[in-house]
Tab-separated table of C-alpha atoms in Angstrom:
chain	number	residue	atom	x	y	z
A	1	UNK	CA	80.472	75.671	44.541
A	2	UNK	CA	83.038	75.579	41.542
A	3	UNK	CA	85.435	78.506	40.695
A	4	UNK	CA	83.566	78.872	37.834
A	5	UNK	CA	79.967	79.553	39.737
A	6	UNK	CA	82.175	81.762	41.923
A	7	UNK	CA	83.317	84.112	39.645
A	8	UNK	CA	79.967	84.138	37.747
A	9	UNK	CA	78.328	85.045	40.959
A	10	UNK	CA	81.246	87.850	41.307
A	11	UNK	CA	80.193	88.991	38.037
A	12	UNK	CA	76.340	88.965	39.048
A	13	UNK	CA	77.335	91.154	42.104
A	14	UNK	CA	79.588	93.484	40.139
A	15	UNK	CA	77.459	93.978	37.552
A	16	UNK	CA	74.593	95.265	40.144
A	17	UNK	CA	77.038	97.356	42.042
A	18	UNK	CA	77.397	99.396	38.704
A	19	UNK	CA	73.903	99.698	38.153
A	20	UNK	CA	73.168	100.750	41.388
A	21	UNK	CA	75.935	103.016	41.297
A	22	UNK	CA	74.948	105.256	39.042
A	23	UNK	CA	71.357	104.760	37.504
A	24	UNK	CA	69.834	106.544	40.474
A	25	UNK	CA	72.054	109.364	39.751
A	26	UNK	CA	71.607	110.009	36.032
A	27	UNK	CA	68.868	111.975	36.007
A	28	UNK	CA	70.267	114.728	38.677
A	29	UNK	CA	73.472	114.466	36.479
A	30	UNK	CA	71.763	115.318	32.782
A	31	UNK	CA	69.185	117.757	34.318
A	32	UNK	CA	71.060	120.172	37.150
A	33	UNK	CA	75.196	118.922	37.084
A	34	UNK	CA	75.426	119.457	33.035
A	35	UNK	CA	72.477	121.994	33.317
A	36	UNK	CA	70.987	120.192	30.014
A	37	UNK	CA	67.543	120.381	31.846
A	38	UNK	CA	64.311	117.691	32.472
A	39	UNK	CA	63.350	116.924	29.004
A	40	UNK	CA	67.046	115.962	27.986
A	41	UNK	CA	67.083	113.787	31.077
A	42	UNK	CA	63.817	112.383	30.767
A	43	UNK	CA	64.962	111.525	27.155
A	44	UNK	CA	68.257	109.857	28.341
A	45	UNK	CA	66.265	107.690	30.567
A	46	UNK	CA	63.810	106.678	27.634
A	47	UNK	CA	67.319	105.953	25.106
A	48	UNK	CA	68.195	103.378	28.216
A	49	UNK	CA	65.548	101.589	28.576
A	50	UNK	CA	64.755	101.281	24.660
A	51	UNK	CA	68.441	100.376	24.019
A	52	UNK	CA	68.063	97.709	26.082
A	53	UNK	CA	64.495	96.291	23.958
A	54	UNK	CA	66.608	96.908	20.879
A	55	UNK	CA	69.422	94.935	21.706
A	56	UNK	CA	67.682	91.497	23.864
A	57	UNK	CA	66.443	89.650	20.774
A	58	UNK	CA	70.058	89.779	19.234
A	59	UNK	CA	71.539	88.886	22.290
A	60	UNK	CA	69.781	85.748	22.738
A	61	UNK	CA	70.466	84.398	19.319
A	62	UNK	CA	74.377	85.267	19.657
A	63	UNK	CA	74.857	83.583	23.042
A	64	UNK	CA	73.157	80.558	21.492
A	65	UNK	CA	75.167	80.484	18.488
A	66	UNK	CA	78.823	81.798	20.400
A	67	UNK	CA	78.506	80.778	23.665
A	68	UNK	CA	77.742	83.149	26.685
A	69	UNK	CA	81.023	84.227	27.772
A	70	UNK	CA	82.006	86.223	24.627
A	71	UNK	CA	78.835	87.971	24.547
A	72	UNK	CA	79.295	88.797	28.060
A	73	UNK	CA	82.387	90.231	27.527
A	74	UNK	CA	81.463	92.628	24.469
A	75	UNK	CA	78.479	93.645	26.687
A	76	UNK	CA	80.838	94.805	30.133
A	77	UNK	CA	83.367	96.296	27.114
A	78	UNK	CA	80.290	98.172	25.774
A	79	UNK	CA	79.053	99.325	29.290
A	80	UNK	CA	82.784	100.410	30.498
A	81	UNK	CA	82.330	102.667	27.269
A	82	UNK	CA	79.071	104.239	27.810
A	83	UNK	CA	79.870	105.080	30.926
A	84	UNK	CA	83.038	106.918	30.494
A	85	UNK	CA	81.642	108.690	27.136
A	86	UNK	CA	78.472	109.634	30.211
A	87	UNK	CA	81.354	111.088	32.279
A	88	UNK	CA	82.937	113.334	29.995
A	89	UNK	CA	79.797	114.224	27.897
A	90	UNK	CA	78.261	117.530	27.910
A	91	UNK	CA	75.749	118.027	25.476
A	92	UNK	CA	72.606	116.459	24.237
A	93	UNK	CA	74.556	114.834	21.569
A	94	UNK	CA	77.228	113.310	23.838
A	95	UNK	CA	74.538	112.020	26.380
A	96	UNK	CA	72.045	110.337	24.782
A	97	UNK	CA	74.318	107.650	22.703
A	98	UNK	CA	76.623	107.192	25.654
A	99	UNK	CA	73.293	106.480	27.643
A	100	UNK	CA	72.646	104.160	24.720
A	101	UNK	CA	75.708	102.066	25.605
A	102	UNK	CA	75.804	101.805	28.943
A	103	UNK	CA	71.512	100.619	28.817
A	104	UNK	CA	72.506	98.367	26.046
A	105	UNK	CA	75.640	96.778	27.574
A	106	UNK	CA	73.779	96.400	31.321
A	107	UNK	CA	71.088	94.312	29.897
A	108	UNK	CA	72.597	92.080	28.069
A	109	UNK	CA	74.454	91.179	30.534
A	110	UNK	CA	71.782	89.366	32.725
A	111	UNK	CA	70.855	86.864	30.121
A	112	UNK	CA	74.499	86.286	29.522
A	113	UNK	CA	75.187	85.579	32.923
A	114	UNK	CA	71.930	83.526	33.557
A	115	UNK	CA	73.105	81.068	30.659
A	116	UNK	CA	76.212	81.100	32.091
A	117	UNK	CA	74.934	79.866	35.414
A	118	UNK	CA	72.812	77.122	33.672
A	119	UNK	CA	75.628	75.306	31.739
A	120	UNK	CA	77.801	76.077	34.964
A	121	UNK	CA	74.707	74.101	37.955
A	122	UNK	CA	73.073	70.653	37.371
A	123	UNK	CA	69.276	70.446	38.256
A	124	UNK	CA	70.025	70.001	41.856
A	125	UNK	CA	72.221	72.973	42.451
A	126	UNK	CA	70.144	75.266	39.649
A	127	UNK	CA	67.695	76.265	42.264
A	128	UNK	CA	70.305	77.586	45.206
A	129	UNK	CA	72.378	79.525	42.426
A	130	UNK	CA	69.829	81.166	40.929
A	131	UNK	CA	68.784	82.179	44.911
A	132	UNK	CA	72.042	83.015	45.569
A	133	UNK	CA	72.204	85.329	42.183
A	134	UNK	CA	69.367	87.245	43.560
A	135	UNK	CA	70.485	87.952	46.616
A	136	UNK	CA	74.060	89.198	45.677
A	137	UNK	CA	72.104	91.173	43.426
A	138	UNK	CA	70.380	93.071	45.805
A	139	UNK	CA	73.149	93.033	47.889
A	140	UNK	CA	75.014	95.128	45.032
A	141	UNK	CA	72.078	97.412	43.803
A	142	UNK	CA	72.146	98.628	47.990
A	143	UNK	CA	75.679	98.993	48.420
A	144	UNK	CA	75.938	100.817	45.067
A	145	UNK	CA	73.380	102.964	45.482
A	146	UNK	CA	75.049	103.730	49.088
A	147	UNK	CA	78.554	104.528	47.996
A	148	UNK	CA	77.506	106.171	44.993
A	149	UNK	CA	75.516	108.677	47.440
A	150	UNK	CA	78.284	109.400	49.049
A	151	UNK	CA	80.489	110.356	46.200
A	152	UNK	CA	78.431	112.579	44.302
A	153	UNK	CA	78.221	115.956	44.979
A	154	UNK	CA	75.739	118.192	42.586
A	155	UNK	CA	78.048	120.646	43.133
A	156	UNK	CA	81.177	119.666	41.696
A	157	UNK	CA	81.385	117.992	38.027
A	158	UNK	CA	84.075	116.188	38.881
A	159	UNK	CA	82.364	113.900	41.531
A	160	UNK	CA	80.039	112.644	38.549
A	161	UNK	CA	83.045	112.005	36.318
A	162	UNK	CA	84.714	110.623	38.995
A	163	UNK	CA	81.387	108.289	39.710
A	164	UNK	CA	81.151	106.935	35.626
A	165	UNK	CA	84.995	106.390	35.629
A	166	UNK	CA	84.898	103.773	38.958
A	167	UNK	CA	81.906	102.657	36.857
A	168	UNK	CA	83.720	101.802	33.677
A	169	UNK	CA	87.349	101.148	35.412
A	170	UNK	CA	84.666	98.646	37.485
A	171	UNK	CA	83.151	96.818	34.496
A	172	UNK	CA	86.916	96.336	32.525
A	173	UNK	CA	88.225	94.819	35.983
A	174	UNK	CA	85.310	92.207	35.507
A	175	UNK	CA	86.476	91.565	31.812
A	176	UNK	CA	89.592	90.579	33.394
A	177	UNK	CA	87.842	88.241	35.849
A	178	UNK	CA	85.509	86.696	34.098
A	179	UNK	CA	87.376	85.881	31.098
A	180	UNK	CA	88.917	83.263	33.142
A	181	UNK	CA	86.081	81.361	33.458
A	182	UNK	CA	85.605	77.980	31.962
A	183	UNK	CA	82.188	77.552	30.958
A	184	UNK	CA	81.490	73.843	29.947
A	185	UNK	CA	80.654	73.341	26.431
A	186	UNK	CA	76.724	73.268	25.818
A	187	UNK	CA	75.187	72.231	22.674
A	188	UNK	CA	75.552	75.567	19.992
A	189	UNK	CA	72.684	76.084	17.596
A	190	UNK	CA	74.339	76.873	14.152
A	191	UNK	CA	72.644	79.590	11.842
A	192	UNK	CA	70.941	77.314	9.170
A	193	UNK	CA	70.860	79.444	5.951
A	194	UNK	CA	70.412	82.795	5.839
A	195	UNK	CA	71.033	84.539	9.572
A	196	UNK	CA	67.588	85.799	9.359
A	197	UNK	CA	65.972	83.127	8.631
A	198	UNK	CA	67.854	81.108	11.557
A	199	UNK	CA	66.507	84.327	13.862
A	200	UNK	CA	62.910	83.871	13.186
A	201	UNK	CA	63.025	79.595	13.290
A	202	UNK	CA	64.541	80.074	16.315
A	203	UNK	CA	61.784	83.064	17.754
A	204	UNK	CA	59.252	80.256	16.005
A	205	UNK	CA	60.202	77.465	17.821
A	206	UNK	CA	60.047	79.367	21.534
A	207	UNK	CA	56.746	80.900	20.646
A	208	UNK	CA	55.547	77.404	19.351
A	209	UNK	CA	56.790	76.286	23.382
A	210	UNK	CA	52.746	77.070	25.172
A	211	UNK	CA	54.475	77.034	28.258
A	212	UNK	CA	57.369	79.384	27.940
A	213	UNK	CA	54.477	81.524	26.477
A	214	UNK	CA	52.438	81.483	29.618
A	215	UNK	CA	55.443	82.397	31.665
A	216	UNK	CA	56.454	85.242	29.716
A	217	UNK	CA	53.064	86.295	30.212
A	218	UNK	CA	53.439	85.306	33.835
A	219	UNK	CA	56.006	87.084	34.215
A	220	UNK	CA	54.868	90.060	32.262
A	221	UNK	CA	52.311	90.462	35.030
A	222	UNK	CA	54.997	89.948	37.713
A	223	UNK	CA	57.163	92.793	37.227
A	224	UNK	CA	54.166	94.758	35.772
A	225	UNK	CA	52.778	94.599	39.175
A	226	UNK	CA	55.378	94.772	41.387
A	227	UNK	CA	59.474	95.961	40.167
A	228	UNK	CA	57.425	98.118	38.077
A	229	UNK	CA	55.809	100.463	40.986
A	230	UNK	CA	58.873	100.708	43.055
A	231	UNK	CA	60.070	103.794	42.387
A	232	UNK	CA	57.168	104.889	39.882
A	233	UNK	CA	53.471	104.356	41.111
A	234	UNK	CA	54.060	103.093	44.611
A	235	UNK	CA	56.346	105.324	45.964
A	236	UNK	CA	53.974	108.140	44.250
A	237	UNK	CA	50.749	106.589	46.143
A	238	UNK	CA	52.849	106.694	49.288
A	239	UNK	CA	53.611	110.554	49.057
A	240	UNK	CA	50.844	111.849	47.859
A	241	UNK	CA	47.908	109.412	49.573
A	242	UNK	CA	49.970	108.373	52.577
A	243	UNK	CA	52.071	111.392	53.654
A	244	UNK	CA	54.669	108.935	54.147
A	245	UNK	CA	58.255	111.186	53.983
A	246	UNK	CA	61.639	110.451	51.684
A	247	UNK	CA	63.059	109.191	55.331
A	248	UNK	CA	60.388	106.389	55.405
A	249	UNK	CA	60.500	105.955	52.021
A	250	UNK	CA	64.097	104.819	52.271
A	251	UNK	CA	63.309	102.769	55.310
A	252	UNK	CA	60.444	100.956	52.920
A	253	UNK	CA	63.288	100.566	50.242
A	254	UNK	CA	65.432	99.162	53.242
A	255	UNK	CA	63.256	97.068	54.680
A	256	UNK	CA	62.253	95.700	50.914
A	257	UNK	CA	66.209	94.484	50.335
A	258	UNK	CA	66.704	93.696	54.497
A	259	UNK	CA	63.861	90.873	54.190
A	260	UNK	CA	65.412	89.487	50.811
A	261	UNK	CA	68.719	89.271	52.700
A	262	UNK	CA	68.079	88.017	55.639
A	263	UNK	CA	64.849	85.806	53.951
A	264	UNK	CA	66.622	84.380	51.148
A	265	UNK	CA	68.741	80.924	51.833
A	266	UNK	CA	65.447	80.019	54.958
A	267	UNK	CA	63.016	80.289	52.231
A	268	UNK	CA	64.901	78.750	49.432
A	269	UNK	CA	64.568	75.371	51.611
A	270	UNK	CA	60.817	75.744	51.546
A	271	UNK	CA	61.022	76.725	47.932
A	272	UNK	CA	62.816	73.494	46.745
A	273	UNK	CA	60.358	71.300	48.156
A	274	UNK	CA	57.198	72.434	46.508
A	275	UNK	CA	55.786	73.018	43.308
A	276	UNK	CA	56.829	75.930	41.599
A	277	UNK	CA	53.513	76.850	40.157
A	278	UNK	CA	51.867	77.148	43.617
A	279	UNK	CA	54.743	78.922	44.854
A	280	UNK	CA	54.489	81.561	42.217
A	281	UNK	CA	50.802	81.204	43.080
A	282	UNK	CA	51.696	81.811	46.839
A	283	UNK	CA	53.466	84.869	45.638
A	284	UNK	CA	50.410	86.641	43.785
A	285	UNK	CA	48.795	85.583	47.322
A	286	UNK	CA	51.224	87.400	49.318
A	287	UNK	CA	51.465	90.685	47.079
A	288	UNK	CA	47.562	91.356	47.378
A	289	UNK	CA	48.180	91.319	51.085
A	290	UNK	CA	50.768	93.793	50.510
A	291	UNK	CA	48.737	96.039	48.485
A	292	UNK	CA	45.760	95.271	51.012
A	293	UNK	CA	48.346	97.258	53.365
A	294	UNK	CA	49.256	99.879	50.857
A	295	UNK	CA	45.224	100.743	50.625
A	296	UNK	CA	45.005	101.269	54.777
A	297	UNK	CA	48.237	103.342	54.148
A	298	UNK	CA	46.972	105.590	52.036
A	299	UNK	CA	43.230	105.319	52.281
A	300	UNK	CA	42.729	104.105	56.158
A	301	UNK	CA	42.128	106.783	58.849
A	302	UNK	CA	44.952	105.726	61.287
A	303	UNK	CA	47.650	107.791	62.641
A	304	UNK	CA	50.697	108.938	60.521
A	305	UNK	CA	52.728	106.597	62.443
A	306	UNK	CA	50.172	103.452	61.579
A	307	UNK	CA	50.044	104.565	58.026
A	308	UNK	CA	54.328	104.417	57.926
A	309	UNK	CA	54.109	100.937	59.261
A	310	UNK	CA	52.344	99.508	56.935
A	311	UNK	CA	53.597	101.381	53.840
A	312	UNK	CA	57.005	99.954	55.282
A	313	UNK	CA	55.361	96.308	55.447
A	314	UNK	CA	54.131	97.097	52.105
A	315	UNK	CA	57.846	96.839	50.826
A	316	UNK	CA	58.728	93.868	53.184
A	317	UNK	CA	56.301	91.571	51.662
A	318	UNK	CA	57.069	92.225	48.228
A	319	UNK	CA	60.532	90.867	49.394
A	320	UNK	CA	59.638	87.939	50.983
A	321	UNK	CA	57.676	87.579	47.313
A	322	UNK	CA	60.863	88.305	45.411
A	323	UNK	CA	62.680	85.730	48.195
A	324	UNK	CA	60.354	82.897	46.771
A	325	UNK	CA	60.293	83.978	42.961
A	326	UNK	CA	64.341	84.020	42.717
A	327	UNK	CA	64.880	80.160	42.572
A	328	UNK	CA	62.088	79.374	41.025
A	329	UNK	CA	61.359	81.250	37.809
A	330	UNK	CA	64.759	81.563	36.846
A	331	UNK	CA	65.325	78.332	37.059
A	332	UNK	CA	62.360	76.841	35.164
A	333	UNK	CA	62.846	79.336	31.971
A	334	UNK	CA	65.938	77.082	31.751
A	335	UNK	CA	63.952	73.858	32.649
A	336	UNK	CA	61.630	74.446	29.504
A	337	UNK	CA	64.207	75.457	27.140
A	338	UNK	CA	65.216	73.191	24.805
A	339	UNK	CA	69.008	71.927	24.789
A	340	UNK	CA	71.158	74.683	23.687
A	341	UNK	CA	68.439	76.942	23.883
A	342	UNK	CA	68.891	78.613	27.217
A	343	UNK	CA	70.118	81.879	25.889
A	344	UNK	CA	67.331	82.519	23.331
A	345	UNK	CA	65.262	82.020	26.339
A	346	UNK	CA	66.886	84.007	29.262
A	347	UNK	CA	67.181	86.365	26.623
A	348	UNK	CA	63.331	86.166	25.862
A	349	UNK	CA	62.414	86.260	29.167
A	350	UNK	CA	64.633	89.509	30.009
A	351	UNK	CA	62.737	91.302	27.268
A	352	UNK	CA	59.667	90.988	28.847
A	353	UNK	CA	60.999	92.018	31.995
A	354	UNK	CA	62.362	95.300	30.390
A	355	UNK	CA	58.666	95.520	28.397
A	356	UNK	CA	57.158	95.533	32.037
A	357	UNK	CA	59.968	97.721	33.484
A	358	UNK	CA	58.797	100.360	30.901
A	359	UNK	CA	55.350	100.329	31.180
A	360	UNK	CA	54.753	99.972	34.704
A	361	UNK	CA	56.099	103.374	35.797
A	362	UNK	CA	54.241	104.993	32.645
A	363	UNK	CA	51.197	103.525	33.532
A	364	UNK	CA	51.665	103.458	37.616
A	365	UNK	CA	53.240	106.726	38.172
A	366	UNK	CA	50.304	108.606	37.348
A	367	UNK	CA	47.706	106.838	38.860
A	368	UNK	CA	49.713	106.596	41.960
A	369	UNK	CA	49.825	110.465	42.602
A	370	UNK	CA	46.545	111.100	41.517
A	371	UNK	CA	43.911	108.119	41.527
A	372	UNK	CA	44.901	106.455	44.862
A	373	UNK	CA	41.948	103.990	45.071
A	374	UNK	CA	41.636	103.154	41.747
A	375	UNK	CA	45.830	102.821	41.971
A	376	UNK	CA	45.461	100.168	44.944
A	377	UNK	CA	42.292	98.179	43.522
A	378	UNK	CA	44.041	97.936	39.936
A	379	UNK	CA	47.331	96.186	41.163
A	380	UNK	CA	45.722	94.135	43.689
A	381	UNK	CA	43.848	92.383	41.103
A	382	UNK	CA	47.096	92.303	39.098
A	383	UNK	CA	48.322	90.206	42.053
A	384	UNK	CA	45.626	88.142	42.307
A	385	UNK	CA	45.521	87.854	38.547
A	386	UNK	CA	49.075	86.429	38.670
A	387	UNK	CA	47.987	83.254	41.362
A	388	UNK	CA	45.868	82.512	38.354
A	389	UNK	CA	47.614	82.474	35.761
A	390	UNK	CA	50.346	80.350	37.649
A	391	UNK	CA	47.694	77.945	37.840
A	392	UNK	CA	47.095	77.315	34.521
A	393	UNK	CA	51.161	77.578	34.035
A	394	UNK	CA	51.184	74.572	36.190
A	395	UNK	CA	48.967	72.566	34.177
A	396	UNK	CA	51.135	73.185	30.542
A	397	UNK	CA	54.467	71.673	32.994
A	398	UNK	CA	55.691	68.467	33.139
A	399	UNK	CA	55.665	66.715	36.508
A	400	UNK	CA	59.563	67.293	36.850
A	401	UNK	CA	59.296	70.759	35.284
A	402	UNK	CA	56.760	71.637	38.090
A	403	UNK	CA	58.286	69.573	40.529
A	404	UNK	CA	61.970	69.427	39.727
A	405	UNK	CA	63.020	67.076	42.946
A	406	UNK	CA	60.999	64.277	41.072
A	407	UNK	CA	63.983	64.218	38.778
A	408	UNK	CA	66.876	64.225	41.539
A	409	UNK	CA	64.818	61.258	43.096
A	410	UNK	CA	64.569	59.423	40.202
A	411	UNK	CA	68.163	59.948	39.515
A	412	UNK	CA	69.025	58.374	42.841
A	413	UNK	CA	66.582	55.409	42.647
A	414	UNK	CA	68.427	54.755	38.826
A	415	UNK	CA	72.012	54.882	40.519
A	416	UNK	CA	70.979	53.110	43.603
A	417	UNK	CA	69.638	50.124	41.524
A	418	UNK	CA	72.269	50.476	38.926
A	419	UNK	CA	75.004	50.097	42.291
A	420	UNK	CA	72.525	46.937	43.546
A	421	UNK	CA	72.821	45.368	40.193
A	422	UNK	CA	76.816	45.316	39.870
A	423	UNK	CA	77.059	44.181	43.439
A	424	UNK	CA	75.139	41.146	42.668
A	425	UNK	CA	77.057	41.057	39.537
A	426	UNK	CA	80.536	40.491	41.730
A	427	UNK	CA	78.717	38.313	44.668
């Protein structure tokens, strides 16, 4: 691994440290620390998440036209400020467009980072850095989310300023470091005419790309069904249909990161030698078992401590799902987009995620507290739905796109008889 990859990976873990740092805090901060109540809260979590659809579609087009790295940077800058101006605000009016900020500046961020790790890997190392993204990911959301526990207090202000300032002091510290980073020099898209009209050729051409289409739809579905219900719909059903308590909760939101820890590197081998539609396929397989487990949870007849167990293994299998998914989608977004295109995609691909993000709580949460069957049957056809559509994905990709070690091995064969040739050449 290069410094480069190393420090981009820092910046991966740093960057989920912050979010897990504070997110799961905000709410308790707006509504009882500043006293500004639910509905002020409940709109400073809406102003997040639709700063962040606001903001995607420009991002993509400026890290194709300048380059990852400066967009990254302006996004941490922009995050360090939203969450100091969070820190010291008091009001309604100081909230909500710090909030703005700090959504805006976290999710650009990802696609910036993702484009930074495909001009930084080849095809044969894409795979294992995109794995090894995801799991210093997780590893940062947990340990955030820990030490941020254990700083707050809802009693004293000050913990909460203190919490937004290690936040922002965090995200300027990881100007510093990755502004050291050489990223090598990837084709650049220049605006042709008007900037506009270079936006919407460039939204043309990706929407004109079947396959990128399907995935986005794929992947839609994906976090629809499954990132979407974590803390919304699932955790609802698990409450109110399972009697499952906020201790074994948290042991289901343990167990969830535990298996993607421990899970990740032992099934990225297993990964990289199959076809990534069938392992996205294999996924959709494994998350109806899941919800299977989730519907004897909440709707079996077993004892309490039956009903825990497999709420709990409810939240392990989605991370042996998320184990499989991590080098594999990732890396074939940047497998179909065209050269120099990567950020337009990541950046594509990260609105849909957000899109999904949205809707699945609004759409979960309720029917997770109060239709628990319908809840359960719903999102297991979801998962069942997504094995088919990554099917039909699999028939729009090329034989290397679908089976990327095709083009290592063909790679190999070219250099091996390129090597034969010049030997004979001296004999």
């Amino acid at each position: 691994m290069g410094a480069a990859m190393r420090r981009i990976h820092v910046g991966n873990a740093l960057s989920a440290f912050g979010l897990g740092f504070t997110v799961p805090y905000l709410y308790v901060y707006v509504a009882q620390v500043r006293g500004l109540g639910a509905t002020t809260a409940g709109l400073l979590l809406a102003v997040f998440a639709v700063a962040a659809l606001i903001v995607l579609p420009f991002a993509g087009r400026a890290i194709v036209r300048r380059g990852p790295l400066p967009v990254l940077l302006a996004a941490l800058v922009t995050a360090a400020l939203g969450a100091l101006s969070l820190g010291l605000a008091t009001s309604a009016i100081g909230v909500l467009p710090a909030a703005a900020a700090l959504g805006a500046g976290q999710a650009v961020m990802q696609p910036a980072l993702a484009t930074m790790i495909v001009d930084c890997s080849s095809a044969e190392t894409r795979s294992r850095a995109f794995a090894t993204q995801f799991f210093l990911q997780n590893l940062g959301l947990g340990v955030g989310g820990l030490i941020g526990g254990h700083v707050v207090d809802t009693a004293r202000v000050s913990s909460f300023t203190l919490l937004f300032s290690i936040e922002a002091a965090m995200f300027l510290l990881l100007v510093v470091v990755m502004a050291t980073v050489r990223v090598p020099r990837s084709p650049r898209i220049e605006a042709a005419g008007s900037g506009s009209g270079a936006a919407k050729g460039s939204w043309k051409q990706l929407l004109r790309n079947r396959a990128m289409v399907q995935l986005c739809v794929l992947g839609f579905v994906l976090f629809f069904a499954c990132y979407g219900q974590f803390e919304s719909g699932l955790s609802a059903y698990g409450v109110e249909a399972a009697g499952i308590s906020t201790s074994a909760l948290g042991t289901a939101l343990a167990a969830n990161t535990a298996v993607i820890v421990v899970a990740q590197f032992a099934v990225l081998r297993f990964v990289e030698r199959q076809r990534r539609s069938r392992v996205i396929a294999s996924v959709g397989l494994i998350w109806a078992v899941a919800w299977v487990a989730a519907g004897y949870a909440g709707l079996g007849h077993g004892s309490q401590e039956m009903a825990t167990a497999a709420f709990v293994s409810t939240y392990a299998l989605f991370g042996l799902g998320e184990a499989m998914l991590s080098p594999t989608v990732a890396p074939l977004v940047a497998d179909l987009a065209p050269a120099g295109m990567a950020g337009q995609y990541n950046s594509a691909f990260a609105l849909v995620k957000q899109l999904a993000l949205a809707v699945g709580p609004a759409v979960g949460g309720p029917m997770g507290a109060s239709l628990h069957a319908p809840y359960v049957v719903t999102f297991l056809l979801f998962s069942l739905g997504i094995s088919v559509l990554a099917v039909r994905l699999g028939r729009q990709l090329t034989s290397v796109q679908d089976r990327p070690w095709l083009g290592r091995s063909r790679v190999v064969v070219q250099r091996g008889a390129a090597a034969a040739g010049h030997a004979r050449a001296n004999a």
